[in-house]
Amino acid sequence: MMDKTYQQKKDALARSLEDLSAPFGKQMAVRAAGTDGFYFSLNASQSMLSASLIKLPILLCACEQASRNPGLFQNQVQFTDLEIVGGSGVLQILSGRTWSVRDLLALMINVSDNTATNLLIDYLGSDVIQNWIRKNGFTGTVLGRKLMDEAAESAGRRNRISAADACAMVERVMTMEGPFSDDVRRWFLHQQFRGKLPALFDELPCPVDVYNKTGEMEEVDHDAACFVCGEHRLTIAVLSEGVEDRQKVLAAIQTIGRKTADYLLSL
């Protein structure tokens, strides 16, 4: 009887994800996988403009290099005012022009700092990052340019990612080992952009922890997250592209997050 009830809960969550995402057609993609065996996929292999989700493979590439070279995170990166770009982040308003690789990675994830991201692309090497993406089988992901590079964008170079890839990358963050892994996970847990998957319960007393990374640009809204409640973990990526009514897509993503949390709370 317990197994039957458990399956009913899985089926109910899958129906909710279908009902919330299917009306957007090819403009929304979802991949979800839980340690309890829950699985849902809709348009998950479809590659979309990545916005800030491109920061996930940059982070993972750096972590893999640091596993071979433990001193990497302490290495210092210097830059000038000419390398500062706009958009999200804080380096554009701070005075420091020398930061460790570790701190640049933290800023890239926790406040989605675009300047930190570009410095890391230069430090690691765009070809190295793209080779890491290819080597790890992330076929829906492409690092085509640095962030806020209008000339590259005008030339048709795009950063792309799929829901399947984003979901798998977040899962790697949650399961990776090493002296820096707990720090990295804290960057996601204390992520400053919480208005999507965790939005409807983030400020409420709730035992569900959400480790997430968002991405957004014009008619693009993404969130990739790992929900943790007790011994259960569910990783989910929701990507949207080309939806003119942003409030409609945000409401869907937020409700998906609430349904996911409710599911874990019911187990």
XYZ file of N, CA and C in Angstrom:
801
model
N 0.828 -1.204 0.000
C 0.000 0.000 0.000
C 0.865 1.258 0.000
N 1.978 1.189 0.806
C 2.869 2.326 0.869
C 3.500 2.608 -0.490
N 3.934 1.542 -1.206
C 4.542 1.706 -2.516
C 3.555 2.327 -3.498
N 2.294 1.913 -3.410
C 1.274 2.456 -4.287
C 1.057 3.942 -4.008
N 1.003 4.317 -2.748
C 0.829 5.728 -2.383
C 2.020 6.550 -2.851
N 3.226 6.008 -2.702
C 4.443 6.678 -3.136
C 4.399 6.927 -4.642
N 4.002 5.928 -5.398
C 3.909 6.090 -6.848
C 2.855 7.116 -7.219
N 1.773 7.162 -6.474
C 0.733 8.155 -6.741
C 1.270 9.573 -6.553
N 2.125 9.749 -5.562
C 2.724 11.069 -5.340
C 3.646 11.445 -6.501
N 4.422 10.481 -6.975
C 5.285 10.733 -8.127
C 4.456 11.097 -9.355
N 3.400 10.340 -9.579
C 2.537 10.599 -10.741
C 1.879 11.973 -10.641
N 1.481 12.358 -9.430
C 0.819 13.652 -9.240
C 1.791 14.797 -9.537
N 3.052 14.663 -9.099
C 4.039 15.710 -9.395
C 4.312 15.780 -10.894
N 4.443 14.624 -11.535
C 4.678 14.611 -12.984
C 3.534 15.289 -13.725
N 2.290 15.031 -13.305
C 1.142 15.684 -13.946
C 1.184 17.191 -13.739
N 1.583 17.614 -12.540
C 1.667 19.055 -12.267
C 2.715 19.718 -13.153
N 3.875 19.092 -13.288
C 4.930 19.651 -14.139
C 4.476 19.702 -15.596
N 3.773 18.668 -16.026
C 3.241 18.641 -17.397
C 2.219 19.743 -17.598
N 1.286 19.887 -16.664
C 0.223 20.888 -16.790
C 0.782 22.311 -16.798
N 1.837 22.538 -16.038
C 2.392 23.882 -15.927
C 3.307 24.248 -17.093
N 3.994 23.262 -17.664
C 4.986 23.560 -18.699
C 4.485 23.318 -20.122
N 3.621 22.333 -20.327
C 3.175 21.984 -21.674
C 2.479 23.134 -22.419
N 1.714 23.999 -21.743
C 1.053 25.090 -22.488
C 2.020 26.028 -23.203
N 3.289 26.036 -22.813
C 4.268 26.907 -23.468
C 4.878 26.245 -24.711
N 4.517 24.998 -24.968
C 5.037 24.305 -26.138
C 6.550 24.192 -26.101
N 7.194 24.459 -27.244
C 8.645 24.358 -27.362
C 9.359 25.514 -26.672
N 8.597 26.465 -26.150
C 9.216 27.620 -25.484
C 9.603 27.330 -24.037
N 9.259 26.170 -23.528
C 9.674 25.783 -22.179
C 10.206 24.360 -22.193
N 11.275 24.153 -21.445
C 11.880 22.823 -21.325
C 12.102 22.525 -19.853
N 11.878 21.271 -19.471
C 12.012 20.861 -18.077
C 12.694 19.505 -18.000
N 13.594 19.367 -17.071
C 14.152 18.059 -16.721
C 14.210 17.999 -15.201
N 13.699 16.918 -14.621
C 13.730 16.725 -13.175
C 14.079 15.284 -12.868
N 14.940 15.083 -11.874
C 15.333 13.737 -11.472
C 15.602 13.732 -9.976
N 15.033 12.740 -9.287
C 15.185 12.664 -7.839
C 15.926 11.424 -7.394
N 16.513 11.491 -6.235
C 17.201 10.335 -5.673
C 16.216 9.224 -5.315
N 14.921 9.560 -5.276
C 13.891 8.552 -4.983
C 13.370 7.877 -6.246
N 13.944 8.230 -7.397
C 13.520 7.625 -8.651
C 12.567 8.479 -9.457
N 12.142 9.636 -8.924
C 11.256 10.502 -9.708
C 11.987 10.997 -10.952
N 11.239 11.062 -12.047
C 11.837 11.544 -13.305
C 10.769 12.208 -14.156
N 11.138 13.350 -14.741
C 10.238 14.033 -15.673
C 11.096 14.751 -16.703
N 10.629 14.728 -17.954
C 11.379 15.384 -19.026
C 10.410 15.914 -20.081
N 10.607 17.174 -20.464
C 9.819 17.778 -21.541
C 10.729 18.722 -22.323
N 10.954 18.421 -23.580
C 11.824 19.243 -24.442
C 13.227 19.389 -23.849
N 13.655 18.420 -23.039
C 14.862 18.597 -22.238
C 16.144 18.648 -23.054
N 16.158 18.059 -24.228
C 17.376 18.078 -25.045
C 17.445 19.298 -25.960
N 16.389 20.104 -25.948
C 16.340 21.296 -26.806
C 17.300 22.357 -26.292
N 18.210 22.805 -27.132
C 19.202 23.806 -26.745
C 18.599 25.205 -26.849
N 18.743 25.985 -25.782
C 18.202 27.344 -25.728
C 19.318 28.334 -25.404
N 19.061 29.616 -25.630
C 19.993 30.631 -25.179
C 20.213 30.454 -23.683
N 21.460 30.442 -23.259
C 21.764 30.029 -21.883
C 21.601 31.128 -20.853
N 21.742 32.406 -21.265
C 21.858 33.490 -20.290
C 22.913 33.054 -19.255
N 22.667 33.288 -17.969
C 23.702 33.030 -16.963
C 23.882 31.564 -16.602
N 23.082 30.655 -17.150
C 23.333 29.239 -16.891
C 24.648 28.776 -17.517
N 25.215 29.566 -18.431
C 26.511 29.204 -19.009
C 27.593 29.230 -17.940
N 27.286 29.848 -16.807
C 28.249 29.895 -15.707
C 28.430 28.529 -15.044
N 27.475 27.633 -15.228
C 27.592 26.291 -14.640
C 28.782 25.504 -15.202
N 28.933 25.381 -16.534
C 30.094 24.631 -17.021
C 31.412 25.327 -16.730
N 31.416 26.662 -16.663
C 32.655 27.368 -16.313
C 33.088 26.972 -14.904
N 32.132 26.957 -13.976
C 32.418 26.542 -12.608
C 32.929 25.108 -12.563
N 32.230 24.198 -13.213
C 32.601 22.785 -13.139
C 33.951 22.514 -13.791
N 34.247 23.221 -14.865
C 35.560 23.093 -15.496
C 36.652 23.540 -14.533
N 36.415 24.651 -13.841
C 37.397 25.148 -12.859
C 37.567 24.161 -11.715
N 36.455 23.576 -11.246
C 36.534 22.611 -10.147
C 37.307 21.365 -10.555
N 37.125 20.924 -11.790
C 37.877 19.750 -12.253
C 39.364 20.056 -12.295
N 39.724 21.260 -12.771
C 41.136 21.634 -12.794
C 41.697 21.734 -11.381
N 40.884 22.265 -10.450
C 41.342 22.411 -9.066
C 41.527 21.061 -8.387
N 40.788 20.039 -8.831
C 40.968 18.703 -8.251
C 42.342 18.141 -8.590
N 42.916 18.592 -9.715
C 44.265 18.176 -10.107
C 45.322 19.153 -9.606
N 44.921 20.396 -9.405
C 45.827 21.455 -8.960
C 45.179 22.186 -7.795
N 45.331 21.662 -6.573
C 44.610 22.201 -5.415
C 44.872 23.681 -5.136
N 45.968 24.210 -5.631
C 46.268 25.617 -5.398
C 45.564 26.567 -6.348
N 44.823 26.032 -7.308
C 44.206 26.867 -8.337
C 43.305 27.939 -7.744
N 42.493 27.564 -6.769
C 41.522 28.509 -6.218
C 42.203 29.697 -5.540
N 43.438 29.520 -5.103
C 44.139 30.624 -4.434
C 44.887 31.531 -5.404
N 45.001 31.120 -6.652
C 45.698 31.950 -7.636
C 44.991 33.291 -7.795
N 45.810 34.336 -8.008
C 45.285 35.694 -8.103
C 45.109 36.114 -9.562
N 44.029 36.840 -9.825
C 43.735 37.350 -11.168
C 43.644 38.870 -11.088
N 44.438 39.536 -11.887
C 44.411 40.995 -11.940
C 43.646 41.447 -13.180
N 42.980 42.587 -13.071
C 42.276 43.121 -14.227
C 42.222 44.636 -14.134
N 41.827 45.260 -15.231
C 41.751 46.717 -15.298
C 40.303 47.158 -15.486
N 40.090 48.439 -15.389
C 38.741 48.989 -15.568
C 38.180 48.653 -16.948
N 39.060 48.485 -17.933
C 38.602 48.209 -19.291
C 37.930 46.846 -19.402
N 38.192 45.953 -18.449
C 37.623 44.608 -18.495
C 36.299 44.494 -17.745
N 35.860 45.569 -17.139
C 34.595 45.552 -16.404
C 33.433 45.658 -17.384
N 32.428 44.831 -17.183
C 31.228 44.869 -18.025
C 30.006 45.094 -17.136
N 28.902 45.437 -17.773
C 27.673 45.721 -17.049
C 26.869 44.472 -16.764
N 25.591 44.681 -16.511
C 24.724 43.581 -16.153
C 24.877 43.231 -14.684
N 24.565 41.997 -14.314
C 24.572 41.613 -12.907
C 25.990 41.506 -12.371
N 26.100 41.709 -11.057
C 27.386 41.585 -10.397
C 27.758 42.810 -9.596
N 28.865 42.684 -8.857
C 29.300 43.767 -7.957
C 30.704 44.273 -8.257
N 31.485 43.546 -9.056
C 32.843 44.011 -9.328
C 32.854 45.380 -9.999
N 31.786 45.701 -10.721
C 31.720 46.990 -11.403
C 31.605 48.164 -10.435
N 31.265 47.898 -9.165
C 31.155 48.994 -8.194
C 32.184 48.882 -7.067
N 32.989 47.826 -7.076
C 34.017 47.663 -6.056
C 35.359 48.170 -6.561
N 36.264 48.499 -5.628
C 37.542 49.116 -6.012
C 38.639 48.096 -6.273
N 38.518 46.897 -5.735
C 39.578 45.910 -5.888
C 39.766 45.471 -7.327
N 41.003 45.332 -7.746
C 41.312 44.891 -9.104
C 42.197 43.648 -9.113
N 42.312 43.003 -7.959
C 42.993 41.713 -7.848
C 42.145 40.811 -6.968
N 41.705 39.679 -7.524
C 40.843 38.755 -6.805
C 41.336 37.332 -7.041
N 41.115 36.470 -6.062
C 41.484 35.064 -6.228
C 40.493 34.377 -7.164
N 40.935 33.286 -7.772
C 40.043 32.481 -8.604
C 38.847 32.024 -7.780
N 39.080 31.647 -6.536
C 38.001 31.207 -5.660
C 36.942 32.286 -5.496
N 37.362 33.525 -5.245
C 36.399 34.605 -5.036
C 35.680 34.977 -6.328
N 36.374 34.904 -7.457
C 35.712 35.176 -8.734
C 34.638 34.122 -9.006
N 34.940 32.866 -8.706
C 33.935 31.814 -8.875
C 32.740 32.042 -7.952
N 33.017 32.416 -6.712
C 31.933 32.687 -5.765
C 31.045 33.820 -6.258
N 31.649 34.890 -6.759
C 30.870 36.019 -7.276
C 30.096 35.632 -8.534
N 30.693 34.786 -9.371
C 30.027 34.354 -10.597
C 28.747 33.580 -10.289
N 28.771 32.769 -9.257
C 27.601 31.958 -8.916
C 26.658 32.711 -7.977
N 27.181 33.263 -6.899
C 26.322 33.802 -5.851
C 25.613 35.089 -6.245
N 26.287 35.974 -6.982
C 25.639 37.210 -7.447
C 25.640 37.298 -8.968
N 25.979 36.194 -9.623
C 25.960 36.100 -11.087
C 26.784 37.203 -11.742
N 27.972 37.449 -11.209
C 28.800 38.561 -11.664
C 29.342 38.314 -13.075
N 28.989 39.198 -13.993
C 29.402 39.037 -15.389
C 30.877 39.339 -15.598
N 31.416 40.344 -14.887
C 32.838 40.648 -15.013
C 33.669 39.474 -14.505
N 33.296 38.915 -13.356
C 34.006 37.750 -12.824
C 33.964 36.600 -13.819
N 32.812 36.410 -14.450
C 32.670 35.331 -15.439
C 33.635 35.511 -16.593
N 33.705 36.719 -17.135
C 34.601 36.967 -18.265
C 36.066 36.798 -17.886
N 36.415 37.221 -16.669
C 37.788 37.031 -16.207
C 38.125 35.542 -16.104
N 37.169 34.754 -15.655
C 37.386 33.311 -15.539
C 37.467 32.639 -16.908
N 36.661 33.101 -17.861
C 36.759 32.567 -19.225
C 38.157 32.808 -19.783
N 38.681 34.020 -19.564
C 40.033 34.320 -20.025
C 41.073 33.499 -19.268
N 40.887 33.352 -17.962
C 41.871 32.651 -17.140
C 41.923 31.164 -17.487
N 40.759 30.546 -17.612
C 40.710 29.109 -17.906
C 40.944 28.825 -19.384
N 40.475 29.736 -20.234
C 40.552 29.567 -21.680
C 39.233 29.086 -22.244
N 38.660 29.846 -23.172
C 37.355 29.472 -23.725
C 37.409 28.123 -24.423
N 38.523 27.833 -25.104
C 38.658 26.536 -25.771
C 38.727 25.397 -24.747
N 39.392 25.646 -23.640
C 39.481 24.632 -22.582
C 38.097 24.335 -22.025
N 37.315 25.395 -21.782
C 35.964 25.214 -21.248
C 35.086 24.471 -22.247
N 35.152 24.861 -23.513
C 34.331 24.194 -24.523
C 34.748 22.740 -24.699
N 36.034 22.481 -24.612
C 36.498 21.091 -24.690
C 35.988 20.282 -23.501
N 35.944 20.907 -22.319
C 35.396 20.232 -21.140
C 33.917 19.903 -21.366
N 33.173 20.861 -21.919
C 31.753 20.647 -22.214
C 31.587 19.457 -23.150
N 32.381 19.423 -24.206
C 32.280 18.351 -25.200
C 32.700 17.010 -24.605
N 33.800 17.014 -23.855
C 34.324 15.780 -23.268
C 33.321 15.139 -22.302
N 32.546 15.975 -21.640
C 31.591 15.475 -20.658
C 30.213 15.194 -21.239
N 30.093 15.291 -22.556
C 28.876 14.862 -23.228
C 27.702 15.820 -23.134
N 27.971 17.103 -22.861
C 26.891 18.079 -22.775
C 26.624 18.650 -24.178
N 25.882 17.877 -24.956
C 25.717 18.191 -26.377
C 24.824 19.400 -26.632
N 24.045 19.814 -25.633
C 23.175 20.973 -25.812
C 23.782 22.276 -25.331
N 25.066 22.242 -24.959
C 25.720 23.407 -24.363
C 26.862 23.901 -25.248
N 26.910 25.216 -25.434
C 27.979 25.847 -26.219
C 28.399 27.140 -25.534
N 29.692 27.310 -25.321
C 30.233 28.596 -24.896
C 30.722 29.311 -26.150
N 29.901 30.233 -26.637
C 30.219 30.897 -27.893
C 30.877 32.248 -27.748
N 30.738 32.856 -26.572
C 31.283 34.204 -26.385
C 31.327 34.543 -24.899
N 32.041 35.621 -24.598
C 32.009 36.148 -23.241
C 30.697 36.914 -23.032
N 30.384 37.221 -21.785
C 29.137 37.904 -21.478
C 29.212 39.384 -21.827
N 28.082 39.923 -22.234
C 27.943 41.339 -22.586
C 28.810 41.721 -23.782
N 29.168 40.750 -24.608
C 29.990 40.998 -25.798
C 29.051 41.213 -26.974
N 28.697 42.463 -27.211
C 27.716 42.783 -28.248
C 28.239 42.483 -29.643
N 29.533 42.685 -29.864
C 30.100 42.423 -31.190
C 30.009 40.941 -31.523
N 30.343 40.091 -30.546
C 30.265 38.639 -30.767
C 28.823 38.206 -30.977
N 27.912 38.799 -30.223
C 26.500 38.456 -30.378
C 25.995 38.867 -31.758
N 26.405 40.051 -32.210
C 25.994 40.519 -33.535
C 26.543 39.621 -34.633
N 27.686 38.986 -34.356
C 28.301 38.083 -35.328
C 27.676 36.693 -35.284
N 26.683 36.519 -34.408
C 25.972 35.253 -34.360
C 26.517 34.235 -33.386
N 27.451 34.629 -32.542
C 28.017 33.709 -31.559
C 27.136 33.728 -30.314
N 26.631 32.588 -29.924
C 25.672 32.491 -28.829
C 26.145 31.473 -27.787
N 25.768 31.732 -26.562
C 25.922 30.739 -25.495
C 24.604 29.984 -25.375
N 24.681 28.649 -25.310
C 23.467 27.840 -25.303
C 23.575 26.724 -24.270
N 22.415 26.242 -23.833
C 22.368 25.131 -22.885
C 21.001 24.472 -22.992
N 20.908 23.227 -22.607
C 19.627 22.510 -22.575
C 19.229 22.251 -21.128
N 17.954 21.967 -20.921
C 17.487 21.626 -19.572
C 18.161 20.357 -19.072
N 18.374 19.398 -19.970
C 19.036 18.154 -19.571
C 20.451 18.420 -19.082
N 21.184 19.249 -19.821
C 22.556 19.578 -19.426
C 22.582 20.355 -18.115
N 21.700 21.356 -17.986
C 21.682 22.179 -16.771
C 21.359 21.336 -15.548
N 20.412 20.429 -15.695
C 20.032 19.543 -14.589
C 21.216 18.661 -14.186
N 21.888 18.096 -15.162
C 23.031 17.229 -14.888
C 24.185 18.002 -14.262
N 24.376 19.252 -14.681
C 25.457 20.056 -14.121
C 25.205 20.396 -12.660
N 23.974 20.750 -12.333
C 23.648 21.023 -10.926
C 23.836 19.765 -10.088
N 23.454 18.618 -10.628
C 23.632 17.362 -9.907
C 25.124 17.099 -9.661
N 25.971 17.463 -10.607
C 27.414 17.297 -10.402
C 27.903 18.181 -9.259
N 27.381 19.402 -9.199
C 27.745 20.290 -8.100
C 27.395 19.651 -6.763
N 26.224 19.016 -6.701
C 25.746 18.453 -5.450
C 26.492 17.192 -5.036
N 27.088 16.504 -5.971
C 27.725 15.221 -5.659
C 29.249 15.260 -5.739
N 29.828 16.362 -6.199
C 31.274 16.401 -6.344
C 31.947 16.407 -4.967
N 33.179 15.912 -4.950
C 33.942 15.833 -3.720
C 35.211 16.653 -3.865
N 35.830 16.934 -2.722
C 37.052 17.719 -2.735
C 37.019 18.747 -1.620
N 38.178 19.338 -1.322
C 38.253 20.289 -0.209
C 37.448 21.563 -0.431
N 37.071 21.818 -1.681
C 36.339 23.055 -2.002
C 34.853 22.806 -2.241
N 34.422 21.537 -2.235
C 33.060 21.221 -2.677
C 31.991 21.809 -1.761
N 32.188 21.795 -0.452
C 31.197 22.360 0.458
C 31.056 23.867 0.255
N 32.187 24.551 0.044
C 32.141 25.991 -0.240
C 31.319 26.267 -1.491
N 31.579 25.491 -2.543
C 30.875 25.693 -3.810
C 29.370 25.520 -3.621
N 28.970 24.491 -2.919
C 27.540 24.270 -2.697
C 26.910 25.415 -1.902
N 27.661 25.994 -0.982
C 27.121 27.129 -0.229
C 26.853 28.325 -1.128
N 27.643 28.486 -2.189
C 27.383 29.590 -3.122
C 26.002 29.452 -3.749
N 25.603 28.229 -4.024
C 24.280 27.978 -4.598
C 23.190 28.087 -3.537
N 23.444 27.564 -2.359
C 22.442 27.604 -1.291
C 22.101 29.039 -0.895
N 23.116 29.908 -0.926
C 22.912 31.306 -0.539
C 22.860 32.230 -1.756
N 22.515 31.652 -2.883
C 22.312 32.388 -4.135
C 21.422 33.621 -3.909
N 21.812 34.738 -4.507
C 21.089 35.989 -4.271
C 19.865 36.180 -5.165
N 19.746 35.370 -6.212
C 18.594 35.488 -7.117
C 17.639 34.328 -6.821
N 16.599 34.614 -6.073
C 15.714 33.571 -5.551
C 14.268 33.762 -6.009
N 14.065 34.509 -7.070
C 12.710 34.865 -7.477
C 12.033 33.885 -8.414
N 12.624 32.725 -8.614
C 12.034 31.760 -9.552
C 11.629 30.478 -8.826
N 12.363 29.392 -8.938
C 11.902 28.129 -8.355
C 11.635 28.201 -6.845
N 12.474 28.869 -6.046
C 12.191 28.896 -4.603
C 11.318 30.064 -4.143
N 10.814 30.870 -5.060
C 10.220 32.160 -4.694
C 9.026 32.063 -3.756
N 8.172 31.051 -3.927
C 6.915 31.015 -3.189
C 7.055 30.495 -1.761
N 8.243 30.016 -1.392
C 8.414 29.517 -0.020
C 9.752 29.901 0.589
N 10.576 30.650 -0.139
C 11.946 30.913 0.287
C 12.023 31.681 1.605
N 11.082 32.586 1.842
C 11.106 33.398 3.058
C 10.240 32.805 4.169
N 9.697 31.620 3.945
C 8.833 30.980 4.931
C 9.608 29.914 5.697
N 9.170 29.589 6.916
C 9.785 28.448 7.618
C 9.527 27.172 6.816
N 10.579 26.609 6.256
C 10.416 25.441 5.380
C 11.694 24.620 5.414
N 11.601 23.320 5.646
C 12.803 22.481 5.741
C 13.405 22.082 4.398
N 12.922 22.667 3.318
C 13.470 22.363 1.996
C 14.547 23.393 1.656
N 15.772 22.922 1.435
C 16.862 23.796 1.005
C 16.946 23.777 -0.518
N 17.173 24.935 -1.121
C 17.256 25.037 -2.576
C 18.617 25.606 -2.967
N 19.350 24.827 -3.749
C 20.652 25.233 -4.292
C 20.410 25.573 -5.760
N 20.455 26.842 -6.126
C 20.013 27.176 -7.482
C 20.920 28.169 -8.202
N 20.738 28.211 -9.509
C 21.387 29.213 -10.378
C 20.386 29.618 -11.433
N 20.123 30.913 -11.505
C 19.166 31.423 -12.483
C 19.881 31.967 -13.725
N 19.086 32.263 -14.720
C 19.564 32.949 -15.914
C 18.417 33.716 -16.524
N 18.709 34.903 -17.020
C 17.641 35.662 -17.668
C 18.213 36.712 -18.613
N 17.464 36.975 -19.647
C 17.708 38.056 -20.592
C 16.373 38.304 -21.283
N 16.340 39.100 -22.303
C 15.061 39.414 -22.940
C 14.379 38.141 -23.445
N 13.152 37.903 -22.948
C 12.343 36.734 -23.302
C 13.049 35.413 -23.009
N 13.896 35.436 -21.993
C 14.577 34.228 -21.532
C 14.534 34.214 -20.009
N 13.998 33.144 -19.425
C 14.004 32.975 -17.977
C 14.281 31.514 -17.648
N 15.359 31.290 -16.882
C 15.753 29.941 -16.509
C 15.978 29.851 -15.006
N 15.845 28.652 -14.483
C 16.343 28.341 -13.146
C 16.691 26.860 -13.114
N 17.859 26.560 -12.556
C 18.297 25.178 -12.376
C 18.643 25.017 -10.909
N 18.083 23.989 -10.272
C 18.198 23.918 -8.820
C 18.187 22.481 -8.329
N 18.728 22.317 -7.123
C 18.592 21.067 -6.397
C 17.814 21.344 -5.121
N 16.689 20.643 -4.950
C 15.866 20.745 -3.750
C 16.277 19.614 -2.810
N 16.574 19.937 -1.572
C 17.001 18.943 -0.601
C 16.085 19.006 0.617
N 15.541 17.855 0.990
C 14.686 17.760 2.170
C 14.982 16.433 2.859
N 15.616 16.495 4.021
C 15.992 15.263 4.708
C 16.937 14.439 3.854
N 16.590 13.176 3.643
C 17.448 12.286 2.863
C 17.156 12.332 1.368
N 16.164 13.124 0.974
C 15.757 13.163 -0.425
C 16.338 14.387 -1.139
N 16.672 14.191 -2.408
C 17.200 15.273 -3.245
C 16.531 15.194 -4.611
N 16.080 16.319 -5.120
C 15.473 16.363 -6.451
C 16.077 17.542 -7.212
N 16.682 17.232 -8.338
C 17.323 18.252 -9.174
C 16.418 18.558 -10.357
N 16.230 19.854 -10.633
C 15.298 20.255 -11.678
C 15.821 21.483 -12.411
N 15.637 21.502 -13.707
C 15.960 22.672 -14.524
C 14.726 23.049 -15.329
N 14.356 24.317 -15.274
C 13.238 24.844 -16.057
C 13.776 25.984 -16.902
N 13.706 25.826 -18.215
C 14.203 26.835 -19.146
C 13.067 27.349 -20.009
N 13.067 28.647 -20.289
C 12.058 29.217 -21.177
C 12.720 30.217 -22.117
N 12.218 30.253 -23.335
C 12.784 31.148 -24.344
C 11.683 31.591 -25.293
N 11.606 32.896 -25.549
C 10.683 33.425 -26.539
C 9.287 33.717 -26.035
N 9.074 33.680 -24.719
C 7.759 33.980 -24.158
C 7.667 35.479 -23.896
N 6.745 36.153 -24.552
C 6.616 37.596 -24.407
C 6.057 37.987 -23.045
N 5.115 37.203 -22.522
C 4.490 37.509 -21.233
C 5.365 36.952 -20.111
N 6.272 37.789 -19.614
C 7.227 37.304 -18.612
C 6.537 36.914 -17.309
N 5.528 37.649 -16.909
C 4.840 37.320 -15.660
C 4.213 35.931 -15.723
N 3.737 35.564 -16.891
C 3.127 34.251 -17.060
C 4.158 33.148 -16.880
N 5.328 33.324 -17.479
C 6.346 32.281 -17.376
C 6.937 32.236 -15.974
N 7.119 33.384 -15.340
C 7.628 33.402 -13.976
C 6.662 32.709 -13.022
N 5.364 32.968 -13.207
C 4.357 32.311 -12.358
C 4.427 30.799 -12.507
N 4.639 30.320 -13.746
C 4.736 28.873 -13.982
C 5.970 28.300 -13.294
N 7.115 28.967 -13.440
C 8.347 28.482 -12.822
C 8.212 28.471 -11.297
N 7.654 29.529 -10.749
C 7.480 29.606 -9.294
C 6.553 28.497 -8.787
N 5.486 28.239 -9.519
C 4.552 27.191 -9.102
C 5.189 25.813 -9.217
N 5.997 25.600 -10.247
C 6.745 24.348 -10.363
C 7.628 24.154 -9.132
N 8.281 25.230 -8.699
C 9.107 25.149 -7.502
C 8.307 24.797 -6.261
N 7.129 25.412 -6.128
C 6.283 25.128 -4.977
C 5.794 23.678 -4.986
N 5.411 23.178 -6.156
C 4.945 21.794 -6.270
C 6.075 20.820 -5.944
N 7.299 21.162 -6.357
C 8.454 20.306 -6.076
C 8.723 20.241 -4.578
N 8.686 21.397 -3.929
C 8.900 21.437 -2.476
C 7.806 20.652 -1.746
N 6.565 20.843 -2.159
C 5.457 20.120 -1.524
C 5.621 18.603 -1.669
N 6.088 18.183 -2.828
C 6.312 16.753 -3.056
C 7.342 16.208 -2.062
N 8.454 16.897 -1.921
C 9.490 16.427 -1.012
C 9.002 16.440 0.437
N 8.215 17.433 0.775
C 7.674 17.507 2.143
C 6.699 16.379 2.450
N 6.118 15.805 1.394
C 5.125 14.754 1.593
C 5.741 13.365 1.742
N 7.039 13.248 1.460
C 7.670 11.922 1.468
C 7.972 11.444 2.890
